[in-house]
């Protein structure tokens, strides 16, 4: 059984090293990201803000920065700060390579 400190470090490493796996569907990557963020927040008490999580997710999905303008138009160009503001299923390009 890992020590508490090891679990905390693992949760943070998983969060900051998060990336989309080859061939992973958007639904799967979103679910996996939610689990990893929740684990980092509860185990390591990581105060991850929603806009930072959104930024990390866009990077993990390899959404080209040129596309961010269109994706963030409903938020007036800013990253969402409230989970309720996010669309239920975002439209992102399928860059699974």
Short mmCIF file of N, CA and C in Angstrom, two decimals:
data_model
loop_
_atom_site.label_atom_id
_atom_site.label_comp_id
_atom_site.label_asym_id
_atom_site.label_seq_id
_atom_site.Cartn_x
_atom_site.Cartn_y
_atom_site.Cartn_z
N UNK A 1 0.85 -1.17 0.00
CA UNK A 1 0.00 0.00 0.00
C UNK A 1 0.90 1.25 0.00
N UNK A 2 0.68 2.16 -0.95
CA UNK A 2 1.54 3.35 -1.02
C UNK A 2 1.30 4.29 0.16
N UNK A 3 2.34 5.01 0.51
CA UNK A 3 2.23 6.02 1.55
C UNK A 3 1.37 7.17 1.06
N UNK A 4 0.86 7.96 2.00
CA UNK A 4 0.00 9.08 1.63
C UNK A 4 0.73 10.06 0.70
N UNK A 5 1.98 10.35 1.03
CA UNK A 5 2.76 11.28 0.21
C UNK A 5 2.95 10.74 -1.21
N UNK A 6 3.16 9.45 -1.34
CA UNK A 6 3.30 8.84 -2.66
C UNK A 6 2.01 8.96 -3.46
N UNK A 7 0.87 8.76 -2.79
CA UNK A 7 -0.43 8.90 -3.46
C UNK A 7 -0.66 10.34 -3.91
N UNK A 8 -0.29 11.29 -3.06
CA UNK A 8 -0.43 12.71 -3.41
C UNK A 8 0.43 13.06 -4.62
N UNK A 9 1.67 12.62 -4.60
CA UNK A 9 2.57 12.91 -5.72
C UNK A 9 2.10 12.25 -7.01
N UNK A 10 1.59 11.04 -6.90
CA UNK A 10 1.08 10.33 -8.09
C UNK A 10 -0.12 11.07 -8.68
N UNK A 11 -1.00 11.56 -7.81
CA UNK A 11 -2.18 12.30 -8.28
C UNK A 11 -1.75 13.56 -9.02
N UNK A 12 -0.76 14.27 -8.48
CA UNK A 12 -0.27 15.50 -9.14
C UNK A 12 0.46 15.16 -10.44
N UNK A 13 1.26 14.10 -10.43
CA UNK A 13 1.98 13.70 -11.65
C UNK A 13 1.00 13.31 -12.75
N UNK A 14 -0.05 12.59 -12.39
CA UNK A 14 -1.07 12.22 -13.38
C UNK A 14 -1.76 13.45 -13.95
N UNK A 15 -2.03 14.42 -13.10
CA UNK A 15 -2.69 15.64 -13.56
C UNK A 15 -1.80 16.44 -14.50
N UNK A 16 -0.59 16.70 -14.08
CA UNK A 16 0.29 17.56 -14.87
C UNK A 16 0.90 16.85 -16.08
N UNK A 17 0.83 15.53 -16.09
CA UNK A 17 1.31 14.78 -17.24
C UNK A 17 0.18 14.28 -18.14
N UNK A 18 -1.02 14.77 -17.90
CA UNK A 18 -2.19 14.28 -18.64
C UNK A 18 -2.07 14.57 -20.13
N UNK A 19 -2.35 13.57 -20.94
CA UNK A 19 -2.40 13.75 -22.39
C UNK A 19 -3.38 12.73 -22.97
N UNK A 20 -3.81 13.03 -24.15
CA UNK A 20 -4.73 12.14 -24.85
C UNK A 20 -3.95 10.94 -25.37
N UNK A 21 -4.49 9.76 -25.14
CA UNK A 21 -3.84 8.54 -25.60
C UNK A 21 -4.16 8.31 -27.08
N UNK A 22 -3.27 7.65 -27.80
CA UNK A 22 -3.54 7.39 -29.23
C UNK A 22 -4.85 6.63 -29.42
N UNK A 23 -5.68 7.14 -30.30
CA UNK A 23 -6.95 6.51 -30.62
C UNK A 23 -8.04 6.68 -29.57
N UNK A 24 -7.79 7.45 -28.52
CA UNK A 24 -8.76 7.64 -27.45
C UNK A 24 -9.87 8.57 -27.91
N UNK A 25 -11.10 8.18 -27.66
CA UNK A 25 -12.24 9.01 -28.05
C UNK A 25 -12.33 10.24 -27.14
N UNK A 26 -13.01 11.27 -27.62
CA UNK A 26 -13.18 12.48 -26.82
C UNK A 26 -13.95 12.17 -25.53
N UNK A 27 -14.98 11.34 -25.62
CA UNK A 27 -15.75 10.98 -24.42
C UNK A 27 -14.86 10.31 -23.38
N UNK A 28 -14.01 9.40 -23.83
CA UNK A 28 -13.13 8.69 -22.91
C UNK A 28 -12.10 9.62 -22.29
N UNK A 29 -11.51 10.51 -23.10
CA UNK A 29 -10.51 11.42 -22.55
C UNK A 29 -11.15 12.39 -21.56
N UNK A 30 -12.37 12.85 -21.82
CA UNK A 30 -13.06 13.74 -20.90
C UNK A 30 -13.35 13.04 -19.56
N UNK A 31 -13.80 11.81 -19.64
CA UNK A 31 -14.08 11.05 -18.43
C UNK A 31 -12.81 10.81 -17.63
N UNK A 32 -11.75 10.41 -18.30
CA UNK A 32 -10.47 10.16 -17.63
C UNK A 32 -9.93 11.45 -17.01
N UNK A 33 -10.08 12.57 -17.72
CA UNK A 33 -9.61 13.85 -17.19
C UNK A 33 -10.39 14.23 -15.93
N UNK A 34 -11.71 14.05 -15.95
CA UNK A 34 -12.52 14.35 -14.76
C UNK A 34 -12.05 13.54 -13.55
N UNK A 35 -11.76 12.27 -13.76
CA UNK A 35 -11.31 11.41 -12.68
C UNK A 35 -9.96 11.88 -12.14
N UNK A 36 -9.05 12.21 -13.03
CA UNK A 36 -7.71 12.65 -12.62
C UNK A 36 -7.77 13.99 -11.89
N UNK A 37 -8.59 14.92 -12.38
CA UNK A 37 -8.74 16.22 -11.71
C UNK A 37 -9.34 16.02 -10.33
N UNK A 38 -10.36 15.20 -10.22
CA UNK A 38 -10.99 14.95 -8.92
C UNK A 38 -9.99 14.31 -7.96
N UNK A 39 -9.19 13.38 -8.45
CA UNK A 39 -8.18 12.73 -7.61
C UNK A 39 -7.15 13.74 -7.12
N UNK A 40 -6.71 14.63 -7.99
CA UNK A 40 -5.74 15.65 -7.59
C UNK A 40 -6.35 16.61 -6.57
N UNK A 41 -7.61 16.95 -6.76
CA UNK A 41 -8.27 17.87 -5.82
C UNK A 41 -8.47 17.23 -4.45
N UNK A 42 -8.81 15.95 -4.40
CA UNK A 42 -9.11 15.31 -3.12
C UNK A 42 -7.87 14.76 -2.43
N UNK A 43 -7.04 14.05 -3.16
CA UNK A 43 -5.86 13.44 -2.52
C UNK A 43 -4.77 14.46 -2.23
N UNK A 44 -4.45 15.30 -3.19
CA UNK A 44 -3.33 16.22 -3.04
C UNK A 44 -3.79 17.63 -2.69
N UNK A 45 -5.09 17.83 -2.50
CA UNK A 45 -5.64 19.15 -2.20
C UNK A 45 -5.15 20.19 -3.21
N UNK A 46 -5.09 19.81 -4.48
CA UNK A 46 -4.67 20.71 -5.55
C UNK A 46 -5.80 21.68 -5.85
N UNK A 47 -5.60 22.98 -5.62
CA UNK A 47 -6.67 23.95 -5.87
C UNK A 47 -6.76 24.34 -7.34
N UNK A 48 -7.09 23.38 -8.17
CA UNK A 48 -7.15 23.60 -9.62
C UNK A 48 -8.42 24.37 -9.97
N UNK A 49 -8.24 25.56 -10.52
CA UNK A 49 -9.38 26.38 -10.95
C UNK A 49 -9.95 25.82 -12.25
N UNK A 50 -11.23 26.04 -12.49
CA UNK A 50 -11.88 25.51 -13.69
C UNK A 50 -11.25 26.05 -14.97
N UNK A 51 -10.86 27.32 -15.00
CA UNK A 51 -10.26 27.86 -16.22
C UNK A 51 -8.88 27.23 -16.48
N UNK A 52 -8.15 26.91 -15.44
CA UNK A 52 -6.87 26.21 -15.62
C UNK A 52 -7.10 24.79 -16.12
N UNK A 53 -8.12 24.13 -15.58
CA UNK A 53 -8.46 22.78 -16.03
C UNK A 53 -8.88 22.80 -17.50
N UNK A 54 -9.64 23.81 -17.90
CA UNK A 54 -10.06 23.93 -19.30
C UNK A 54 -8.85 24.11 -20.21
N UNK A 55 -7.90 24.94 -19.78
CA UNK A 55 -6.67 25.17 -20.56
C UNK A 55 -5.88 23.87 -20.69
N UNK A 56 -5.74 23.12 -19.58
CA UNK A 56 -5.01 21.84 -19.61
C UNK A 56 -5.70 20.85 -20.55
N UNK A 57 -7.03 20.86 -20.54
CA UNK A 57 -7.77 19.94 -21.39
C UNK A 57 -7.62 20.28 -22.87
N UNK A 58 -7.66 21.55 -23.21
CA UNK A 58 -7.45 21.95 -24.61
C UNK A 58 -6.06 21.53 -25.08
N UNK A 59 -5.07 21.67 -24.23
CA UNK A 59 -3.72 21.24 -24.59
C UNK A 59 -3.65 19.72 -24.74
N UNK A 60 -4.27 19.00 -23.82
CA UNK A 60 -4.26 17.54 -23.86
C UNK A 60 -4.96 16.99 -25.10
N UNK A 61 -6.01 17.69 -25.52
CA UNK A 61 -6.74 17.27 -26.72
C UNK A 61 -6.04 17.68 -28.00
N UNK A 62 -4.96 18.43 -27.84
CA UNK A 62 -4.17 18.93 -28.98
C UNK A 62 -5.03 19.77 -29.93
N UNK A 63 -5.90 20.58 -29.32
CA UNK A 63 -6.71 21.49 -30.12
C UNK A 63 -5.78 22.61 -30.59
N UNK A 64 -5.66 22.82 -31.90
CA UNK A 64 -4.78 23.89 -32.38
C UNK A 64 -5.20 25.24 -31.80
N UNK A 65 -4.22 26.05 -31.41
CA UNK A 65 -4.54 27.33 -30.79
C UNK A 65 -5.37 28.23 -31.69
N UNK A 66 -5.24 28.07 -33.01
CA UNK A 66 -6.05 28.86 -33.94
C UNK A 66 -7.54 28.55 -33.77
N UNK A 67 -7.86 27.36 -33.32
CA UNK A 67 -9.24 26.93 -33.15
C UNK A 67 -9.83 27.42 -31.82
N UNK A 68 -8.97 27.80 -30.87
CA UNK A 68 -9.44 28.22 -29.56
C UNK A 68 -10.38 29.41 -29.66
N UNK A 69 -10.11 30.33 -30.58
CA UNK A 69 -10.95 31.52 -30.73
C UNK A 69 -12.39 31.10 -31.01
N UNK A 70 -12.58 30.14 -31.89
CA UNK A 70 -13.93 29.68 -32.25
C UNK A 70 -14.56 28.89 -31.10
N UNK A 71 -13.75 28.06 -30.48
CA UNK A 71 -14.25 27.23 -29.39
C UNK A 71 -14.66 28.07 -28.18
N UNK A 72 -13.94 29.17 -27.95
CA UNK A 72 -14.19 30.01 -26.78
C UNK A 72 -15.13 31.20 -27.05
N UNK A 73 -15.66 31.29 -28.27
CA UNK A 73 -16.56 32.38 -28.61
C UNK A 73 -17.74 32.49 -27.64
N UNK A 74 -18.37 31.37 -27.22
CA UNK A 74 -19.49 31.50 -26.27
C UNK A 74 -19.08 32.10 -24.93
N UNK A 75 -17.78 32.10 -24.64
CA UNK A 75 -17.28 32.64 -23.37
C UNK A 75 -16.59 33.98 -23.56
N UNK A 76 -16.86 34.62 -24.71
CA UNK A 76 -16.25 35.91 -25.06
C UNK A 76 -14.73 35.83 -25.10
N UNK A 77 -14.24 34.68 -25.56
CA UNK A 77 -12.80 34.49 -25.74
C UNK A 77 -12.05 34.04 -24.51
N UNK A 78 -12.71 33.96 -23.37
CA UNK A 78 -12.05 33.55 -22.13
C UNK A 78 -12.32 32.07 -21.85
N UNK A 79 -11.44 31.47 -21.10
CA UNK A 79 -11.67 30.09 -20.67
C UNK A 79 -12.80 30.08 -19.65
N UNK A 80 -13.65 29.05 -19.67
CA UNK A 80 -14.77 29.00 -18.73
C UNK A 80 -14.28 28.91 -17.28
N UNK A 81 -14.94 29.65 -16.41
CA UNK A 81 -14.58 29.65 -15.00
C UNK A 81 -15.57 28.86 -14.15
N UNK A 82 -16.68 28.48 -14.75
CA UNK A 82 -17.72 27.77 -14.04
C UNK A 82 -18.07 26.54 -14.85
N UNK A 83 -18.09 25.39 -14.22
CA UNK A 83 -18.39 24.14 -14.92
C UNK A 83 -19.77 24.18 -15.57
N UNK A 84 -20.68 24.97 -15.02
CA UNK A 84 -22.02 25.07 -15.59
C UNK A 84 -22.01 25.83 -16.92
N UNK A 85 -20.97 26.64 -17.15
CA UNK A 85 -20.85 27.39 -18.40
C UNK A 85 -20.39 26.52 -19.56
N UNK A 86 -19.79 25.40 -19.25
CA UNK A 86 -19.23 24.56 -20.32
C UNK A 86 -20.34 23.84 -21.07
N UNK A 87 -20.14 23.66 -22.38
CA UNK A 87 -21.13 22.89 -23.14
C UNK A 87 -21.12 21.44 -22.67
N UNK A 88 -22.25 20.76 -22.80
CA UNK A 88 -22.33 19.38 -22.33
C UNK A 88 -21.41 18.47 -23.13
N UNK A 89 -21.22 18.75 -24.40
CA UNK A 89 -20.29 17.97 -25.21
C UNK A 89 -19.58 18.92 -26.15
N UNK A 90 -18.35 19.29 -25.82
CA UNK A 90 -17.63 20.23 -26.66
C UNK A 90 -17.31 19.64 -28.03
N UNK A 91 -17.25 20.48 -29.03
CA UNK A 91 -16.88 20.06 -30.36
C UNK A 91 -15.41 20.36 -30.55
N UNK A 92 -14.62 19.30 -30.65
CA UNK A 92 -13.18 19.47 -30.84
C UNK A 92 -12.74 18.64 -32.02
N UNK A 93 -11.70 19.07 -32.70
CA UNK A 93 -11.21 18.26 -33.82
C UNK A 93 -10.64 16.95 -33.32
N UNK A 94 -10.72 15.93 -34.13
CA UNK A 94 -10.25 14.60 -33.75
C UNK A 94 -8.79 14.48 -34.12
N UNK A 95 -7.90 14.97 -33.26
CA UNK A 95 -6.46 14.88 -33.46
C UNK A 95 -5.91 13.74 -32.64
N UNK A 96 -6.34 12.54 -32.87
CA UNK A 96 -5.94 11.41 -32.05
C UNK A 96 -4.59 10.84 -32.45
N UNK A 97 -3.92 11.43 -33.43
CA UNK A 97 -2.62 10.89 -33.84
C UNK A 97 -1.53 11.29 -32.89
#
